[in-house]
CSV table of C-alpha atoms in Angstrom, one decimal:
chain,number,residue,atom,x,y,z
A,1,MET,CA,0.1,0.1,-0.1
A,2,THR,CA,2.9,2.2,0.9
A,3,THR,CA,4.6,1.5,-2.3
A,4,THR,CA,1.6,2.3,-4.3
A,5,ALA,CA,1.0,5.5,-2.7
A,6,GLN,CA,4.7,6.5,-2.9
A,7,GLN,CA,4.3,5.6,-6.7
A,8,THR,CA,1.2,7.5,-7.1
A,9,ARG,CA,2.9,10.7,-5.8
A,10,GLN,CA,6.3,10.6,-7.6
A,11,PRO,CA,4.6,12.1,-11.1
A,12,ASP,CA,3.5,14.9,-9.2
A,13,THR,CA,6.9,15.6,-7.1
A,14,ARG,CA,8.8,15.3,-10.7
A,15,GLY,CA,6.3,17.5,-12.4
A,16,SER,CA,6.7,20.3,-9.7
A,17,GLU,CA,10.4,19.8,-10.3
A,18,ILE,CA,10.4,20.2,-13.7
A,19,ARG,CA,8.3,23.4,-13.7
A,20,ARG,CA,10.6,24.9,-10.9
A,21,HIS,CA,13.6,24.4,-13.2
A,22,GLU,CA,11.7,25.6,-16.3
A,23,LEU,CA,10.7,28.7,-14.1
A,24,ALA,CA,14.2,29.4,-13.2
A,25,ALA,CA,15.7,29.3,-16.7
A,26,PHE,CA,12.7,31.5,-17.7
A,27,LEU,CA,13.7,34.1,-15.2
A,28,ARG,CA,17.2,34.1,-16.1
A,29,SER,CA,16.4,34.4,-19.8
A,30,ARG,CA,14.3,37.4,-19.4
A,31,ARG,CA,16.5,38.9,-16.9
A,32,GLU,CA,19.5,38.8,-19.1
A,33,ARG,CA,17.6,40.4,-22.0
A,34,ILE,CA,17.0,43.7,-20.3
A,35,ALA,CA,19.7,46.3,-20.4
A,36,PRO,CA,20.3,48.5,-17.2
A,37,GLU,CA,19.3,51.6,-19.0
A,38,GLN,CA,15.9,50.3,-19.7
A,39,VAL,CA,15.2,50.4,-16.0
A,40,GLY,CA,17.3,53.6,-15.0
A,41,LEU,CA,20.2,51.8,-14.0
A,42,PRO,CA,23.7,52.6,-14.9
A,43,ARG,CA,25.7,50.0,-17.1
A,44,GLY,CA,29.1,50.5,-15.3
A,45,ALA,CA,32.7,49.5,-16.8
A,46,ARG,CA,32.9,46.2,-14.5
A,47,ARG,CA,29.3,44.8,-15.6
A,48,ARG,CA,30.0,40.9,-16.8
A,49,THR,CA,26.4,39.9,-16.5
A,50,PRO,CA,24.5,40.4,-19.7
A,51,GLY,CA,21.1,42.3,-18.8
A,52,LEU,CA,20.4,42.8,-15.2
A,53,ARG,CA,21.9,41.3,-12.2
A,54,ARG,CA,19.9,39.2,-9.6
A,55,GLU,CA,20.2,41.7,-7.0
A,56,GLU,CA,19.0,44.4,-9.0
A,57,VAL,CA,15.8,42.3,-10.2
A,58,ALA,CA,15.4,41.6,-6.5
A,59,GLN,CA,15.7,45.2,-5.5
A,60,LEU,CA,13.4,46.5,-8.4
A,61,SER,CA,10.6,43.9,-7.3
A,62,ALA,CA,11.1,44.6,-3.8
A,63,VAL,CA,12.1,41.0,-2.8
A,64,GLY,CA,15.1,39.6,-0.9
A,65,VAL,CA,18.1,39.0,-2.9
A,66,THR,CA,18.7,35.6,-1.3
A,67,TRP,CA,15.1,34.7,-2.0
A,68,TYR,CA,15.3,35.5,-5.5
A,69,THR,CA,18.5,33.6,-5.9
A,70,TRP,CA,16.7,30.5,-4.5
A,71,LEU,CA,14.2,31.1,-7.1
A,72,GLU,CA,16.5,31.0,-10.2
A,73,GLN,CA,18.3,28.0,-8.4
A,74,ALA,CA,14.7,26.1,-8.7
A,75,ARG,CA,14.4,25.6,-5.0
A,76,ASP,CA,11.2,24.3,-3.5
A,77,ILE,CA,9.9,27.7,-2.2
A,78,GLN,CA,6.3,29.5,-2.2
A,79,VAL,CA,5.9,32.2,-4.5
A,80,SER,CA,2.8,34.8,-3.9
A,81,VAL,CA,1.0,36.3,-6.6
A,82,GLN,CA,2.1,39.8,-5.6
A,83,VAL,CA,5.6,38.8,-6.1
A,84,LEU,CA,5.1,37.3,-9.5
A,85,ASP,CA,3.3,40.5,-10.5
A,86,ALA,CA,6.3,42.6,-9.2
A,87,LEU,CA,8.5,40.1,-11.2
A,88,ALA,CA,6.5,40.6,-14.4
A,89,ARG,CA,6.6,44.2,-14.2
A,90,THR,CA,10.4,44.5,-13.8
A,91,LEU,CA,11.2,42.1,-16.5
A,92,ARG,CA,8.7,43.8,-18.9
A,93,LEU,CA,6.9,40.8,-19.4
A,94,ASP,CA,4.3,40.9,-22.2
A,95,ALA,CA,0.7,39.3,-21.8
A,96,SER,CA,1.9,35.8,-23.1
A,97,GLU,CA,5.0,35.8,-20.8
A,98,ARG,CA,3.2,36.9,-18.1
A,99,ALA,CA,0.7,34.0,-18.3
A,100,HIS,CA,3.6,31.7,-18.8
A,101,LEU,CA,5.3,32.8,-15.6
A,102,PHE,CA,2.2,32.3,-13.4
A,103,ARG,CA,2.0,28.8,-15.2
A,104,LEU,CA,5.1,27.8,-14.1
A,105,ALA,CA,4.8,28.9,-10.7
A,106,GLY,CA,1.6,27.0,-10.5
A,107,ALA,CA,-0.4,30.3,-9.6
A,108,THR,CA,-3.4,32.0,-10.8
A,109,ASP,CA,-3.0,35.5,-12.0
A,110,PRO,CA,-5.8,37.6,-10.7
A,111,THR,CA,-5.6,40.7,-12.8
A,112,PRO,CA,-8.7,41.4,-15.2
A,113,ALA,CA,-6.0,40.6,-18.2
A,114,ALA,CA,-5.8,37.2,-17.3
A,115,ASN,CA,-9.3,36.5,-15.9
A,116,CYS,CA,-11.9,37.0,-18.8
A,117,PRO,CA,-14.6,38.8,-17.2
A,118,SER,CA,-18.2,38.1,-17.6
A,119,VAL,CA,-18.8,40.7,-20.0
A,120,THR,CA,-21.3,39.4,-22.5
A,121,PRO,CA,-21.6,40.3,-26.1
A,122,ALA,CA,-24.8,42.1,-25.4
A,123,LEU,CA,-23.4,44.1,-22.9
A,124,ARG,CA,-20.4,45.0,-25.2
A,125,GLU,CA,-23.0,45.9,-27.7
A,126,MET,CA,-24.5,48.4,-25.3
A,127,LEU,CA,-21.3,50.1,-24.8
A,128,ARG,CA,-21.0,50.7,-28.3
A,129,ARG,CA,-24.6,51.8,-28.8
A,130,LEU,CA,-23.9,54.6,-26.1
A,131,GLU,CA,-21.2,56.3,-28.2
A,132,PRO,CA,-20.5,59.2,-28.1
A,133,ILE,CA,-21.3,58.7,-24.5
A,134,PRO,CA,-18.1,57.5,-22.9
A,135,ALA,CA,-19.0,54.3,-21.0
A,136,CYS,CA,-17.1,51.4,-19.5
A,137,VAL,CA,-17.6,48.4,-17.1
A,138,GLN,CA,-15.6,48.3,-13.9
A,139,ASN,CA,-15.6,46.1,-10.8
A,140,SER,CA,-15.2,47.5,-7.1
A,141,ARG,CA,-11.3,47.2,-7.4
A,142,TYR,CA,-11.5,49.8,-10.3
A,143,ASP,CA,-10.5,47.3,-13.0
A,144,ILE,CA,-11.6,48.4,-16.2
A,145,LEU,CA,-13.3,45.4,-17.8
A,146,ALA,CA,-14.4,46.6,-21.1
A,147,TYR,CA,-15.1,49.9,-22.6
A,148,ASN,CA,-16.3,52.1,-25.7
A,149,ARG,CA,-14.2,54.0,-28.2
A,150,THR,CA,-14.7,57.5,-26.4
A,151,TYR,CA,-14.2,56.1,-23.0
A,152,GLY,CA,-11.1,54.6,-24.4
A,153,ARG,CA,-10.0,58.3,-25.3
A,154,LEU,CA,-11.4,60.2,-22.5
A,155,MET,CA,-7.9,60.7,-20.9
A,156,GLY,CA,-5.6,59.5,-23.6
A,157,ASP,CA,-5.3,56.5,-25.2
A,158,LEU,CA,-6.3,53.5,-23.3
A,159,ASP,CA,-5.6,51.0,-25.9
A,160,ALA,CA,-2.0,51.8,-25.3
A,161,VAL,CA,-2.1,51.0,-21.7
A,162,PRO,CA,-1.2,47.2,-20.9
A,163,PRO,CA,-4.5,45.3,-19.9
A,164,GLU,CA,-3.0,44.5,-16.6
A,165,ASP,CA,-2.6,48.1,-15.9
A,166,ARG,CA,-6.0,49.1,-16.9
A,167,ASN,CA,-7.3,50.1,-13.5
A,168,CYS,CA,-8.6,53.6,-12.6
A,169,ILE,CA,-7.3,54.3,-9.4
A,170,LEU,CA,-3.8,52.9,-10.4
A,171,LEU,CA,-4.0,55.1,-13.4
A,172,VAL,CA,-4.7,58.5,-11.7
A,173,HIS,CA,-1.6,57.9,-9.6
A,174,THR,CA,0.9,56.6,-12.2
A,175,ASN,CA,-0.2,57.7,-15.4
A,176,LYS,CA,0.9,61.3,-16.8
A,177,ASP,CA,-1.8,61.4,-19.5
A,178,TRP,CA,-4.8,60.3,-16.9
A,179,GLN,CA,-3.3,63.0,-14.3
A,180,ALA,CA,-3.3,65.9,-16.9
A,181,ALA,CA,-6.9,65.3,-18.2
A,182,ILE,CA,-8.5,65.3,-14.4
A,183,VAL,CA,-9.4,68.7,-13.6
A,184,HIS,CA,-9.8,68.0,-9.8
A,185,LEU,CA,-7.1,65.5,-9.5
A,186,GLU,CA,-6.5,65.7,-5.8
A,187,GLU,CA,-10.3,65.6,-5.1
A,188,SER,CA,-10.8,62.5,-7.4
A,189,ARG,CA,-7.7,60.7,-5.7
A,190,ARG,CA,-9.1,61.2,-2.2
A,191,LEU,CA,-12.8,60.0,-3.4
A,192,MET,CA,-11.3,56.9,-5.3
A,193,ALA,CA,-9.2,56.0,-2.0
A,194,ALA,CA,-12.1,56.2,0.2
A,195,ARG,CA,-14.5,54.3,-2.3
A,196,LEU,CA,-11.9,51.6,-2.6
A,197,ARG,CA,-11.5,51.4,1.2
A,198,ALA,CA,-15.4,50.7,1.4
A,199,ALA,CA,-15.4,48.1,-1.2
A,200,LEU,CA,-12.3,46.4,0.6
A,201,ALA,CA,-14.2,45.2,3.6
A,202,GLY,CA,-15.9,42.6,1.4
A,203,HIS,CA,-12.5,41.3,-0.2
A,204,LEU,CA,-10.1,41.4,2.7
A,205,GLY,CA,-7.0,38.7,2.1
A,206,GLU,CA,-8.0,38.4,-1.6
A,207,PRO,CA,-4.9,38.0,-3.9
A,208,ALA,CA,-6.1,40.6,-6.4
A,209,TRP,CA,-6.8,43.4,-3.9
A,210,LYS,CA,-3.5,42.9,-2.0
A,211,MET,CA,-1.8,43.0,-5.3
A,212,LEU,CA,-3.3,46.1,-6.1
A,213,LEU,CA,-2.7,47.9,-2.9
A,214,LYS,CA,1.0,46.9,-3.0
A,215,ARG,CA,1.3,48.6,-6.4
A,216,LEU,CA,-0.8,51.8,-5.1
A,217,GLU,CA,1.4,51.9,-2.0
A,218,GLU,CA,4.3,53.0,-3.9
A,219,SER,CA,2.4,56.4,-4.4
A,220,PRO,CA,3.0,58.9,-1.6
A,221,GLU,CA,-0.4,60.6,-2.8
A,222,PHE,CA,-2.2,57.4,-2.1
A,223,ARG,CA,-0.4,56.5,1.0
A,224,GLU,CA,-1.6,59.7,2.3
A,225,ASN,CA,-5.2,59.3,1.2
A,226,TRP,CA,-5.3,55.7,2.3
A,227,ARG,CA,-4.2,56.7,5.9
A,228,ARG,CA,-7.2,58.9,6.5
A,229,TYR,CA,-9.4,55.8,6.8
A,230,GLU,CA,-12.3,57.5,5.0
A,231,VAL,CA,-14.9,55.7,3.3
A,232,VAL,CA,-17.8,56.7,1.2
A,233,ALA,CA,-20.6,55.0,-0.8
A,234,SER,CA,-21.2,55.5,-4.7
A,235,ARG,CA,-22.9,58.4,-5.8
A,236,SER,CA,-23.2,60.4,-9.1
A,237,LYS,CA,-21.2,63.4,-9.7
A,238,THR,CA,-20.1,65.8,-12.1
A,239,LYS,CA,-16.6,65.7,-13.6
A,240,GLU,CA,-14.5,67.8,-15.5
A,241,TYR,CA,-11.6,66.7,-17.9
A,242,LEU,CA,-9.1,68.4,-20.3
A,243,ASN,CA,-9.5,66.0,-23.2
A,244,PRO,CA,-6.2,66.0,-25.1
A,245,TYR,CA,-8.0,65.9,-28.5
A,246,VAL,CA,-11.0,68.2,-27.9
A,247,GLY,CA,-10.4,70.2,-25.0
A,248,HIS,CA,-12.7,70.8,-21.9
A,249,LEU,CA,-15.5,68.4,-21.0
A,250,THR,CA,-18.2,68.8,-18.3
A,251,LEU,CA,-19.8,65.4,-17.8
A,252,GLU,CA,-22.1,63.7,-15.4
A,253,HIS,CA,-20.9,60.5,-14.0
A,254,THR,CA,-23.5,57.8,-13.2
A,255,ASP,CA,-22.7,54.0,-11.7
A,256,LEU,CA,-25.3,51.3,-13.1
A,257,TRP,CA,-25.0,48.2,-11.3
A,258,LEU,CA,-24.9,45.0,-13.2
A,259,GLY,CA,-26.0,42.8,-10.2
A,260,PRO,CA,-27.7,42.9,-6.9
A,261,GLU,CA,-24.5,43.5,-5.3
A,262,GLN,CA,-22.3,46.4,-5.8
A,263,GLY,CA,-19.7,44.6,-7.7
A,264,ALA,CA,-19.4,45.0,-11.5
A,265,ARG,CA,-21.0,48.3,-12.7
A,266,MET,CA,-21.3,50.3,-15.9
A,267,VAL,CA,-19.9,53.6,-15.8
A,268,THR,CA,-21.5,56.3,-17.9
A,269,TYR,CA,-20.4,60.0,-18.8
A,270,THR,CA,-23.3,62.0,-20.0
A,271,PRO,CA,-22.6,65.6,-21.3
A,272,LYS,CA,-23.7,68.6,-19.0
A,273,ASN,CA,-23.9,70.9,-21.6
A,274,GLU,CA,-24.5,71.0,-25.5
A,275,GLU,CA,-20.8,72.3,-25.8
A,276,THR,CA,-19.6,68.9,-24.3
A,277,ARG,CA,-22.0,66.8,-26.2
A,278,GLN,CA,-20.6,68.4,-29.6
A,279,ARG,CA,-17.1,67.5,-28.4
A,280,LEU,CA,-18.0,64.0,-27.7
A,281,GLU,CA,-19.4,63.8,-31.1
A,282,GLN,CA,-16.1,65.2,-32.3
A,283,LEU,CA,-14.2,62.6,-30.1
A,284,LEU,CA,-15.9,59.9,-31.4
A,285,SER,CA,-15.1,60.8,-35.0
A,286,LEU,CA,-11.4,60.8,-34.3
A,287,CYS,CA,-11.9,57.3,-33.3
A,288,ASP,CA,-13.0,56.0,-36.6
C-alpha cells in the first residue's frame, strides 16, 4: 500500500521539480535580455552579466536577494501572486510571457487581463450603442473590464495601456495622461481611495486586492489618502476633464450596477451641456 502511494505521488513531485527548473530558466533568460539603461540603472565598466544582475531584479521587485537567488536556483519555495506580479513588471513581460510565468509558478493571475471577465456580447454591444457617451464596465476594485471608443480616448489612449494596468485608481496615480486630463485630480484621488476602502471590506485577504494595494502603496499621494481611513458610498458626480483631443468636457458620472450586489457596474459619462455634447461627437469621429 505504501509503495503504491509513493509511486502515485512521484509523477506530481517530478512535475513540480520540472516546473521549478523551467521557471528558473525562464527568469534568467528574461533578466539577461533587459539592459540596465531600460530600468534607469547605470551599466558601469565592470558589468559582466548580460542584462540585469539578480540583486538588481530583487531590488526593483522589492524582494530579498537571497529569496530571488533561490528562485533562479529552482529551490522549492512558495511564491505569492504579488511577487509574481512585481517580477513580471520588472522583467517587462508581455501578456503571453506573464501568463507563462504564472503557469510555471502554479499560480492563478488575478488581474483582469488574465481572468476573462463575464462581459457578455450584449453588454459590449450596449457600450458601443452608447457612443458618443463614454462608458465602461468596472468592478469594485476599479479594474476596467470593457469600454467603448470614446471612453478609451477620454483621458488619452487607453488601448496603449497594458491590460494588467487598466485600473482607474492605479492610472490616476501613475499615468501622466490621466493625471493631466482630470481637472480636480487631488479631489478625485481622495474620493477613489475612500470608495476603495469601503469596497475592500468585502474582499479582505483576496490576492488581487492585495496585489493592487501593494502597487498603490508606491505612491505617496495614495498612502496619504489611504491613511485617512475615509469611506464613502457610490454617488453620481459632475466631473471635468481636459481631453487631449477636443478640450474641456463637463460630464455627469453615473454608476449602473449590473447585479444585486455592488460589484461590477457600468459607468457612464453623459454631457452636462451642449458644448460637451458636440465635443464628444468630435471625439467619436476621431476614433474612426
